[in-house]
GROMACS .gro file of C-alpha atoms in nm:
model
  456
    1MET     CA    1  -0.493  -2.414   3.525
    2TYR     CA    2  -0.465  -2.159   3.825
    3THR     CA    3  -0.206  -1.971   3.599
    4GLU     CA    4  -0.444  -1.948   3.303
    5LEU     CA    5  -0.731  -1.842   3.537
    6ALA     CA    6  -0.500  -1.560   3.684
    7VAL     CA    7  -0.410  -1.427   3.330
    8ALA     CA    8  -0.782  -1.451   3.232
    9LEU     CA    9  -0.907  -1.254   3.517
   10GLY     CA   10  -0.599  -0.983   3.461
   11LEU     CA   11  -0.712  -0.967   3.093
   12GLY     CA   12  -1.066  -0.912   3.181
   13ALA     CA   13  -0.961  -0.632   3.418
   14VAL     CA   14  -0.755  -0.484   3.137
   15VAL     CA   15  -1.031  -0.508   2.883
   16ALA     CA   16  -1.273  -0.346   3.124
   17TRP     CA   17  -1.026  -0.039   3.189
   18VAL     CA   18  -0.974  -0.003   2.810
   19PHE     CA   19  -1.341   0.005   2.731
   20LEU     CA   20  -1.410   0.264   3.031
   21LYS     CA   21  -1.144   0.485   2.881
   22LYS     CA   22  -1.277   0.471   2.535
   23ARG     CA   23  -1.370   0.825   2.391
   24LYS     CA   24  -1.503   0.881   2.055
   25THR     CA   25  -1.310   1.129   1.874
   26VAL     CA   26  -1.307   1.239   1.506
   27LEU     CA   27  -0.967   1.312   1.342
   28LYS     CA   28  -0.967   1.674   1.228
   29THR     CA   29  -0.751   1.857   0.993
   30GLN     CA   30  -0.744   2.180   0.790
   31ASP     CA   31  -0.732   2.259   0.431
   32GLY     CA   32  -0.363   2.303   0.319
   33TRP     CA   33  -0.171   2.459   0.039
   34TRP     CA   34   0.094   2.258  -0.107
   35GLY     CA   35   0.146   2.427  -0.436
   36VAL     CA   36   0.436   2.668  -0.527
   37GLY     CA   37   0.451   3.000  -0.330
   38ALA     CA   38   0.161   3.154  -0.140
   39CYS     CA   39  -0.197   3.028  -0.169
   40PRO     CA   40  -0.369   3.263  -0.428
   41GLN     CA   41  -0.709   3.441  -0.347
   42GLY     CA   42  -1.017   3.327  -0.478
   43PRO     CA   43  -1.173   2.996  -0.517
   44GLU     CA   44  -0.976   2.674  -0.649
   45ASP     CA   45  -0.985   2.560  -0.987
   46ASP     CA   46  -1.198   2.228  -0.951
   47SER     CA   47  -1.205   2.120  -1.314
   48ILE     CA   48  -1.118   1.767  -1.403
   49ARG     CA   49  -0.905   1.727  -1.714
   50PRO     CA   50  -0.847   1.402  -1.908
   51PHE     CA   51  -0.490   1.275  -1.876
   52LYS     CA   52  -0.290   1.001  -2.114
   53VAL     CA   53   0.031   0.862  -2.042
   54GLU     CA   54   0.264   0.946  -2.320
   55THR     CA   55   0.636   0.883  -2.414
   56THR     CA   56   0.877   1.000  -2.681
   57ALA     CA   57   1.167   0.852  -2.875
   58GLU     CA   58   1.388   1.108  -2.693
   59GLU     CA   59   1.267   0.948  -2.366
   60ILE     CA   60   1.356   0.605  -2.468
   61GLU     CA   61   1.676   0.695  -2.606
   62ASP     CA   62   1.788   0.867  -2.292
   63LEU     CA   63   1.704   0.543  -2.087
   64HIS     CA   64   1.878   0.336  -2.348
   65ARG     CA   65   2.192   0.534  -2.302
   66ARG     CA   66   2.193   0.512  -1.926
   67LEU     CA   67   2.126   0.134  -1.954
   68ASP     CA   68   2.429   0.091  -2.187
   69GLN     CA   69   2.644   0.295  -1.947
   70THR     CA   70   2.564   0.111  -1.632
   71ARG     CA   71   2.864  -0.031  -1.440
   72SER     CA   72   2.838  -0.370  -1.307
   73PHE     CA   73   2.970  -0.484  -0.995
   74PRO     CA   74   2.987  -0.862  -0.888
   75SER     CA   75   2.785  -0.994  -0.595
   76LEU     CA   76   2.945  -1.211  -0.316
   77GLU     CA   77   2.950  -1.583  -0.386
   78ASP     CA   78   2.653  -1.775  -0.271
   79SER     CA   79   2.491  -1.465  -0.140
   80GLN     CA   80   2.158  -1.489  -0.341
   81PHE     CA   81   1.950  -1.194  -0.243
   82HIS     CA   82   2.081  -1.180   0.118
   83TYR     CA   83   2.301  -0.870   0.048
   84GLY     CA   84   2.025  -0.693  -0.153
   85PHE     CA   85   1.970  -0.739  -0.536
   86ASN     CA   86   2.175  -0.998  -0.690
   87SER     CA   87   2.414  -0.859  -0.971
   88LYS     CA   88   2.404  -1.165  -1.190
   89TYR     CA   89   2.039  -1.153  -1.207
   90LEU     CA   90   2.026  -0.769  -1.241
   91GLU     CA   91   2.223  -0.831  -1.561
   92LYS     CA   92   1.943  -1.037  -1.685
   93VAL     CA   93   1.689  -0.774  -1.584
   94VAL     CA   94   1.897  -0.485  -1.766
   95SER     CA   95   1.948  -0.697  -2.082
   96TYR     CA   96   1.569  -0.761  -2.101
   97TRP     CA   97   1.482  -0.391  -2.019
   98ARG     CA   98   1.730  -0.262  -2.280
   99ASN     CA   99   1.662  -0.530  -2.567
  100ASP     CA  100   1.312  -0.688  -2.522
  101PHE     CA  101   1.093  -0.459  -2.307
  102ASN     CA  102   0.861  -0.244  -2.515
  103TRP     CA  103   0.763   0.076  -2.337
  104LYS     CA  104   0.544   0.208  -2.600
  105LYS     CA  105   0.324  -0.121  -2.558
  106GLN     CA  106   0.300  -0.078  -2.195
  107VAL     CA  107   0.202   0.291  -2.229
  108ASP     CA  108  -0.084   0.160  -2.431
  109LYS     CA  109  -0.168  -0.084  -2.161
  110LEU     CA  110  -0.148   0.190  -1.916
  111ASN     CA  111  -0.395   0.406  -2.127
  112LYS     CA  112  -0.657   0.114  -2.134
  113TYR     CA  113  -0.842   0.278  -1.845
  114PRO     CA  114  -0.945   0.658  -1.844
  115HIS     CA  115  -0.684   0.887  -1.652
  116PHE     CA  116  -0.773   1.223  -1.527
  117LYS     CA  117  -0.599   1.499  -1.330
  118THR     CA  118  -0.745   1.773  -1.100
  119LYS     CA  119  -0.595   2.035  -0.875
  120ILE     CA  120  -0.661   2.005  -0.509
  121GLU     CA  121  -0.488   2.232  -0.263
  122GLY     CA  122  -0.237   2.361  -0.520
  123ILE     CA  123  -0.120   2.034  -0.649
  124ASP     CA  124  -0.224   1.814  -0.947
  125ILE     CA  125  -0.382   1.485  -0.855
  126HIS     CA  126  -0.378   1.196  -1.105
  127TYR     CA  127  -0.627   0.906  -1.076
  128VAL     CA  128  -0.763   0.630  -1.298
  129HIS     CA  129  -1.126   0.608  -1.301
  130VAL     CA  130  -1.303   0.273  -1.422
  131LYS     CA  131  -1.664   0.270  -1.448
  132PRO     CA  132  -1.846  -0.077  -1.529
  133LYS     CA  133  -1.914  -0.118  -1.893
  134ASN     CA  134  -2.235  -0.333  -1.868
  135LEU     CA  135  -2.425  -0.245  -1.553
  136PRO     CA  136  -2.738  -0.473  -1.527
  137GLU     CA  137  -3.053  -0.258  -1.531
  138GLY     CA  138  -3.188  -0.166  -1.179
  139THR     CA  139  -2.840  -0.200  -1.016
  140ARG     CA  140  -2.593   0.046  -0.943
  141ALA     CA  141  -2.205   0.027  -0.894
  142LEU     CA  142  -2.049   0.118  -0.551
  143PRO     CA  143  -1.784   0.368  -0.544
  144LEU     CA  144  -1.453   0.202  -0.431
  145MET     CA  145  -1.107   0.401  -0.379
  146MET     CA  146  -0.817   0.173  -0.400
  147VAL     CA  147  -0.491   0.337  -0.290
  148HIS     CA  148  -0.117   0.201  -0.350
  149GLY     CA  149   0.179   0.228  -0.129
  150TRP     CA  150   0.570   0.233  -0.175
  151PRO     CA  151   0.732   0.125  -0.410
  152GLY     CA  152   0.413   0.058  -0.586
  153SER     CA  153   0.168   0.267  -0.807
  154PHE     CA  154  -0.153   0.281  -0.924
  155TYR     CA  155  -0.069   0.014  -1.187
  156GLU     CA  156  -0.074  -0.277  -0.893
  157PHE     CA  157  -0.458  -0.258  -0.944
  158TYR     CA  158  -0.482  -0.343  -1.308
  159GLY     CA  159  -0.535  -0.703  -1.245
  160ILE     CA  160  -0.790  -0.652  -0.988
  161ILE     CA  161  -1.001  -0.367  -1.175
  162PRO     CA  162  -1.169  -0.599  -1.409
  163LEU     CA  163  -1.266  -0.830  -1.145
  164LEU     CA  164  -1.441  -0.572  -0.945
  165THR     CA  165  -1.593  -0.382  -1.216
  166GLU     CA  166  -1.676  -0.671  -1.435
  167PRO     CA  167  -1.761  -0.943  -1.186
  168SER     CA  168  -1.850  -1.287  -1.338
  169ASN     CA  169  -2.075  -1.381  -1.055
  170PRO     CA  170  -2.400  -1.224  -1.094
  171ASP     CA  171  -2.444  -1.223  -0.742
  172ASP     CA  172  -2.134  -1.025  -0.695
  173ILE     CA  173  -2.131  -0.643  -0.623
  174THR     CA  174  -2.033  -0.424  -0.928
  175PHE     CA  175  -1.782  -0.143  -0.826
  176GLU     CA  176  -1.679   0.171  -0.987
  177ILE     CA  177  -1.303   0.214  -0.921
  178ILE     CA  178  -1.098   0.510  -0.855
  179CYS     CA  179  -0.717   0.461  -0.825
  180PRO     CA  180  -0.518   0.779  -0.745
  181SER     CA  181  -0.160   0.827  -0.738
  182ILE     CA  182  -0.032   0.968  -0.389
  183PRO     CA  183   0.086   1.295  -0.432
  184GLY     CA  184   0.462   1.273  -0.503
  185TYR     CA  185   0.403   0.934  -0.683
  186GLY     CA  186   0.357   0.858  -1.026
  187PHE     CA  187   0.176   1.123  -1.225
  188SER     CA  188   0.042   1.325  -0.919
  189GLU     CA  189   0.242   1.635  -0.851
  190ALA     CA  190   0.469   1.655  -0.563
  191PRO     CA  191   0.393   1.869  -0.269
  192HIS     CA  192   0.615   2.195  -0.288
  193LYS     CA  193   0.610   2.240   0.114
  194LYS     CA  194   0.729   2.039   0.394
  195GLY     CA  195   0.487   1.844   0.628
  196PHE     CA  196   0.269   1.645   0.377
  197ASP     CA  197   0.189   1.321   0.556
  198GLY     CA  198  -0.089   1.054   0.539
  199VAL     CA  199  -0.339   1.259   0.694
  200CYS     CA  200  -0.303   1.534   0.421
  201ALA     CA  201  -0.300   1.269   0.147
  202ALA     CA  202  -0.628   1.144   0.315
  203HIS     CA  203  -0.788   1.490   0.327
  204ILE     CA  204  -0.707   1.555  -0.036
  205PHE     CA  205  -0.843   1.212  -0.142
  206ASN     CA  206  -1.173   1.243   0.039
  207LYS     CA  207  -1.203   1.591  -0.122
  208LEU     CA  208  -1.133   1.400  -0.467
  209MET     CA  209  -1.435   1.151  -0.393
  210LYS     CA  210  -1.657   1.456  -0.327
  211ARG     CA  211  -1.544   1.631  -0.629
  212LEU     CA  212  -1.640   1.325  -0.820
  213GLY     CA  213  -1.987   1.331  -0.681
  214PHE     CA  214  -1.961   1.042  -0.422
  215ASN     CA  215  -2.120   1.138  -0.079
  216GLN     CA  216  -2.042   0.788   0.040
  217TYR     CA  217  -1.778   0.542  -0.064
  218TYR     CA  218  -1.570   0.254   0.027
  219VAL     CA  219  -1.196   0.250   0.030
  220GLN     CA  220  -0.914  -0.014   0.026
  221GLY     CA  221  -0.537  -0.002   0.059
  222GLY     CA  222  -0.228  -0.166   0.136
  223ASP     CA  223   0.119  -0.034   0.267
  224TRP     CA  224   0.088   0.337   0.269
  225GLY     CA  225  -0.243   0.310   0.122
  226SER     CA  226  -0.370   0.133   0.445
  227LEU     CA  227  -0.263   0.430   0.651
  228ILE     CA  228  -0.420   0.673   0.403
  229THR     CA  229  -0.746   0.493   0.382
  230THR     CA  230  -0.768   0.459   0.754
  231ASN     CA  231  -0.687   0.818   0.797
  232MET     CA  232  -1.003   0.892   0.531
  233ALA     CA  233  -1.228   0.678   0.753
  234GLN     CA  234  -1.105   0.862   1.074
  235LEU     CA  235  -1.143   1.221   0.909
  236ASP     CA  236  -1.483   1.154   0.756
  237PRO     CA  237  -1.674   0.845   0.894
  238ASN     CA  238  -1.999   0.954   0.762
  239ALA     CA  239  -1.851   0.937   0.409
  240VAL     CA  240  -1.643   0.632   0.426
  241LYS     CA  241  -1.916   0.348   0.432
  242GLY     CA  242  -1.651   0.078   0.473
  243LEU     CA  243  -1.248   0.038   0.495
  244HIS     CA  244  -1.081  -0.275   0.359
  245ILE     CA  245  -0.697  -0.308   0.405
  246ASN     CA  246  -0.458  -0.568   0.350
  247PHE     CA  247  -0.183  -0.420   0.550
  248ALA     CA  248  -0.242  -0.373   0.927
  249PRO     CA  249   0.102  -0.320   1.090
  250PRO     CA  250   0.078  -0.346   1.495
  251GLY     CA  251  -0.020  -0.039   1.628
  252LYS     CA  252   0.085   0.141   1.972
  253ALA     CA  253   0.150  -0.140   2.221
  254GLY     CA  254  -0.110  -0.123   2.482
  255LEU     CA  255  -0.136  -0.353   2.800
  256LEU     CA  256  -0.336  -0.610   2.609
  257MET     CA  257  -0.088  -0.654   2.310
  258MET     CA  258   0.185  -0.663   2.566
  259LEU     CA  259   0.018  -0.949   2.771
  260SER     CA  260  -0.015  -1.143   2.457
  261ILE     CA  261   0.335  -1.094   2.370
  262PHE     CA  262   0.433  -1.213   2.709
  263PHE     CA  263   0.194  -1.484   2.745
  264GLY     CA  264   0.061  -1.578   2.385
  265ARG     CA  265   0.338  -1.833   2.324
  266ARG     CA  266   0.234  -2.049   2.609
  267PHE     CA  267  -0.144  -1.964   2.610
  268PRO     CA  268  -0.223  -1.905   2.228
  269LYS     CA  269  -0.593  -1.981   2.282
  270LEU     CA  270  -0.640  -1.733   2.559
  271PHE     CA  271  -0.555  -1.454   2.304
  272GLY     CA  272  -0.715  -1.626   2.001
  273PHE     CA  273  -0.379  -1.689   1.857
  274THR     CA  274  -0.375  -1.931   1.542
  275GLU     CA  275  -0.066  -2.166   1.446
  276HIS     CA  276   0.015  -1.901   1.203
  277ASP     CA  277   0.000  -1.622   1.435
  278VAL     CA  278   0.235  -1.817   1.687
  279LYS     CA  279   0.457  -1.902   1.384
  280ARG     CA  280   0.474  -1.510   1.293
  281LEU     CA  281   0.512  -1.362   1.639
  282PHE     CA  282   0.742  -1.595   1.830
  283PRO     CA  283   1.012  -1.585   1.966
  284SER     CA  284   0.908  -1.229   1.984
  285MET     CA  285   1.258  -1.080   1.987
  286GLN     CA  286   1.357  -1.261   1.668
  287LYS     CA  287   1.028  -1.212   1.490
  288LEU     CA  288   0.917  -0.855   1.624
  289VAL     CA  289   1.243  -0.686   1.660
  290ILE     CA  290   1.532  -0.852   1.467
  291ASP     CA  291   1.347  -0.943   1.170
  292THR     CA  292   1.187  -0.620   1.139
  293ILE     CA  293   1.520  -0.424   1.167
  294ARG     CA  294   1.674  -0.628   0.919
  295GLU     CA  295   1.421  -0.568   0.673
  296SER     CA  296   1.370  -0.179   0.732
  297GLY     CA  297   1.684  -0.027   0.666
  298TYR     CA  298   1.538   0.157   0.360
  299MET     CA  299   1.297   0.311   0.590
  300HIS     CA  300   1.566   0.451   0.813
  301ILE     CA  301   1.730   0.628   0.532
  302GLN     CA  302   1.402   0.752   0.381
  303SER     CA  303   1.263   0.867   0.712
  304THR     CA  304   1.582   1.100   0.770
  305LYS     CA  305   1.769   1.189   0.454
  306PRO     CA  306   1.555   1.083   0.147
  307ASP     CA  307   1.697   1.337  -0.095
  308THR     CA  308   2.049   1.198  -0.055
  309ALA     CA  309   1.989   0.844  -0.168
  310GLY     CA  310   1.691   0.961  -0.399
  311ARG     CA  311   1.924   1.186  -0.601
  312GLY     CA  312   2.148   0.879  -0.713
  313LEU     CA  313   1.836   0.643  -0.804
  314ASN     CA  314   1.685   0.956  -0.995
  315ASP     CA  315   1.980   0.954  -1.223
  316SER     CA  316   2.032   0.581  -1.260
  317PRO     CA  317   1.765   0.357  -1.394
  318VAL     CA  318   1.949   0.022  -1.293
  319GLY     CA  319   1.992   0.172  -0.957
  320LEU     CA  320   1.631   0.254  -0.944
  321ALA     CA  321   1.526  -0.090  -1.065
  322ALA     CA  322   1.732  -0.270  -0.824
  323TYR     CA  323   1.610  -0.055  -0.518
  324ILE     CA  324   1.259  -0.104  -0.613
  325LEU     CA  325   1.229  -0.464  -0.743
  326GLU     CA  326   1.443  -0.601  -0.441
  327LYS     CA  327   1.122  -0.512  -0.243
  328PHE     CA  328   0.914  -0.706  -0.489
  329SER     CA  329   1.125  -1.029  -0.401
  330THR     CA  330   1.167  -1.007  -0.036
  331TRP     CA  331   0.822  -0.841   0.059
  332THR     CA  332   0.655  -1.110  -0.170
  333ASP     CA  333   0.822  -1.409  -0.003
  334PRO     CA  334   1.101  -1.376   0.255
  335ASP     CA  335   1.220  -1.718   0.151
  336PHE     CA  336   1.288  -1.547  -0.209
  337LYS     CA  337   1.615  -1.423  -0.024
  338LYS     CA  338   1.753  -1.776  -0.065
  339LEU     CA  339   1.728  -1.754  -0.443
  340GLU     CA  340   1.965  -1.654  -0.703
  341ASP     CA  341   1.688  -1.463  -0.901
  342GLY     CA  342   1.503  -1.348  -0.586
  343GLY     CA  343   1.190  -1.549  -0.708
  344LEU     CA  344   1.075  -1.225  -0.884
  345GLU     CA  345   0.940  -1.428  -1.185
  346ARG     CA  346   0.765  -1.680  -1.002
  347LYS     CA  347   0.499  -1.419  -0.916
  348TYR     CA  348   0.522  -1.142  -1.153
  349SER     CA  349   0.628  -1.078  -1.524
  350LEU     CA  350   0.925  -0.862  -1.608
  351ASP     CA  351   0.695  -0.646  -1.813
  352ASP     CA  352   0.469  -0.582  -1.508
  353LEU     CA  353   0.757  -0.512  -1.275
  354LEU     CA  354   0.936  -0.291  -1.517
  355THR     CA  355   0.628  -0.103  -1.587
  356ASN     CA  356   0.606  -0.008  -1.233
  357VAL     CA  357   0.958   0.098  -1.242
  358MET     CA  358   0.905   0.311  -1.547
  359ILE     CA  359   0.637   0.495  -1.374
  360TYR     CA  360   0.894   0.610  -1.135
  361TRP     CA  361   1.159   0.672  -1.393
  362THR     CA  362   0.956   0.869  -1.639
  363SER     CA  363   0.776   1.062  -1.368
  364ARG     CA  364   1.109   1.140  -1.193
  365CYS     CA  365   0.912   1.066  -0.865
  366ILE     CA  366   1.145   0.856  -0.661
  367ILE     CA  367   1.286   1.117  -0.448
  368SER     CA  368   0.936   1.288  -0.349
  369SER     CA  369   0.801   0.926  -0.299
  370MET     CA  370   1.095   0.858  -0.050
  371ARG     CA  371   0.999   1.209   0.140
  372PHE     CA  372   0.666   1.053   0.225
  373TYR     CA  373   0.826   0.857   0.494
  374LYS     CA  374   1.018   1.161   0.653
  375GLU     CA  375   0.694   1.363   0.654
  376ASN     CA  376   0.520   1.068   0.831
  377PHE     CA  377   0.780   0.981   1.063
  378SER     CA  378   0.936   1.297   1.174
  379LYS     CA  379   0.621   1.381   1.351
  380GLY     CA  380   0.673   1.095   1.588
  381LEU     CA  381   0.468   0.767   1.651
  382ASN     CA  382   0.236   0.933   1.893
  383GLN     CA  383   0.040   1.139   1.663
  384LEU     CA  384  -0.335   1.166   1.731
  385HIS     CA  385  -0.441   0.942   1.427
  386ALA     CA  386  -0.233   0.674   1.571
  387LYS     CA  387  -0.420   0.672   1.885
  388LEU     CA  388  -0.761   0.716   1.768
  389PRO     CA  389  -0.976   0.404   1.689
  390VAL     CA  390  -1.171   0.353   1.360
  391SER     CA  391  -1.535   0.341   1.401
  392VAL     CA  392  -1.637   0.258   1.042
  393PRO     CA  393  -1.704  -0.105   0.917
  394SER     CA  394  -1.362  -0.255   0.848
  395ALA     CA  395  -1.205  -0.535   0.707
  396VAL     CA  396  -0.853  -0.691   0.725
  397ALA     CA  397  -0.719  -0.933   0.441
  398SER     CA  398  -0.421  -1.105   0.637
  399PHE     CA  399  -0.182  -1.243   0.383
  400PRO     CA  400   0.072  -1.493   0.526
  401ASN     CA  401   0.387  -1.343   0.372
  402GLU     CA  402   0.298  -0.990   0.478
  403VAL     CA  403   0.612  -0.811   0.595
  404MET     CA  404   0.461  -0.746   0.957
  405HIS     CA  405   0.180  -0.970   1.080
  406SER     CA  406  -0.093  -0.845   1.332
  407PRO     CA  407  -0.335  -1.111   1.470
  408LYS     CA  408  -0.689  -1.040   1.483
  409LEU     CA  409  -0.684  -0.961   1.860
  410TRP     CA  410  -0.401  -0.666   1.771
  411VAL     CA  411  -0.631  -0.545   1.498
  412LYS     CA  412  -0.937  -0.496   1.705
  413GLN     CA  413  -0.746  -0.259   1.925
  414LYS     CA  414  -0.755  -0.028   1.646
  415TYR     CA  415  -1.037  -0.113   1.421
  416HIS     CA  416  -1.344  -0.153   1.678
  417ASN     CA  417  -1.597  -0.216   1.386
  418LEU     CA  418  -1.414  -0.501   1.253
  419LYS     CA  419  -1.635  -0.708   1.047
  420THR     CA  420  -1.409  -0.951   0.891
  421TYR     CA  421  -1.043  -1.069   0.933
  422THR     CA  422  -0.941  -1.314   0.680
  423PRO     CA  423  -0.618  -1.523   0.691
  424MET     CA  424  -0.548  -1.545   0.333
  425ALA     CA  425  -0.446  -1.881   0.166
  426ARG     CA  426  -0.116  -1.719   0.011
  427GLY     CA  427   0.046  -1.407  -0.085
  428GLY     CA  428   0.252  -1.127   0.059
  429HIS     CA  429   0.286  -0.740   0.054
  430PHE     CA  430   0.165  -0.646  -0.302
  431ALA     CA  431  -0.162  -0.853  -0.292
  432ALA     CA  432  -0.341  -0.664  -0.541
  433MET     CA  433  -0.087  -0.728  -0.809
  434GLU     CA  434   0.020  -1.067  -0.674
  435GLU     CA  435  -0.325  -1.232  -0.576
  436PRO     CA  436  -0.591  -1.030  -0.749
  437GLN     CA  437  -0.851  -1.286  -0.747
  438LEU     CA  438  -0.808  -1.358  -0.372
  439LEU     CA  439  -0.806  -0.989  -0.285
  440ALA     CA  440  -1.112  -0.927  -0.487
  441GLU     CA  441  -1.314  -1.208  -0.321
  442ASP     CA  442  -1.223  -1.075   0.020
  443VAL     CA  443  -1.341  -0.726  -0.093
  444GLN     CA  444  -1.670  -0.876  -0.222
  445ASN     CA  445  -1.736  -1.072   0.081
  446PHE     CA  446  -1.673  -0.768   0.317
  447VAL     CA  447  -1.889  -0.528   0.124
  448LYS     CA  448  -2.165  -0.760   0.091
  449ILE     CA  449  -2.166  -0.804   0.467
  450VAL     CA  450  -2.185  -0.417   0.503
  451GLU     CA  451  -2.447  -0.398   0.236
  452LYS     CA  452  -2.642  -0.660   0.426
  453ARG     CA  453  -2.634  -0.873   0.110
  454LYS     CA  454  -2.464  -1.145   0.320
  455LYS     CA  455  -2.465  -1.244   0.688
  456LYS     CA  456  -2.126  -1.212   0.886
   0.00000   0.00000   0.00000
């Protein structure tokens, strides 16, 4: 009892100290120029151009030729996905890709929603813009930008878009969805200059929303999308009406976080830890250090020499598929490493998985997408945006199999106006693609609270 009392008093002092130090600061940045050469004189072309995903017989023939010429290499016996993508299952994926996958059909599916491009700060920004078809009279749709991460794409949101733009429940909010491709990903042009990080992407996406006529809007993201949307809220808190993320990695370790790591296993209730929190955080050396290192080798490569590994992936569709799809296995459920097929088809179809791969292959964006890691991490972990709190109404959907887990206590250190923190029933890193219904419900719940249609 005395130990708990001492810890509680210590925590109270820490919390008081933190709040006394707190200062309200808005993140600031300047306009950039990411196009080729010097920034031209005169106003920027702000026209919006319709865009359509297309393919050619030559593109498909080139893909098939490369698939036919792949050189297989056997996996170790009884290795499943512990060493990466299992070669035996990869042969099945390649066979399906070569003989059964219909890229033309998937291109038609991609074009079911309107695509556009517009030039911002010297580079073409691609986005999907979906407006509700049957908006009830007297109601308005709320603008919501949804931002993907790596190795995903705008296609991740194709399952959740109809749930938000055409909700079946008449009491639900109807949204107008904007899904951009991060510059250097998919059909957005890659920056031609060094230094394009999450803050730069956030600045461009805030500009995009203003260009589309939205003075206030909601934002949602996972993976890099969570960083970019968080930066959007930090840059322009008057425009971002609400922020919803499904990836909230632990931030800078302050005193309160360190105390919870040292004492949280013994006194979980003191820190508001649930059974799931304790399971994901302890033993802390294993869960927070060793497991993280084990699953972050790709990050070290992409944060240092992305162009070297990227060049091989840009030439080999099989290598590209293995590199990308391994993440859709392990990041969906860590236990999938124990399966010969990585559990990929338990949650996704090969058509959907390969469509995402094809967006990377046909746009030749794998190298520029990998560079995004170097641009963010090369500036260090102590950047201003990492230290600044988020003041806009925020929500976190915490999926149980997410790569990194942050309990509510840790999240609140960054997101000071946290309206909801939802422990989700199931799901992993690619929430919008894996569990669109659950994610849509959590977005609805959060926005209803902000719009005062529902009590917290």
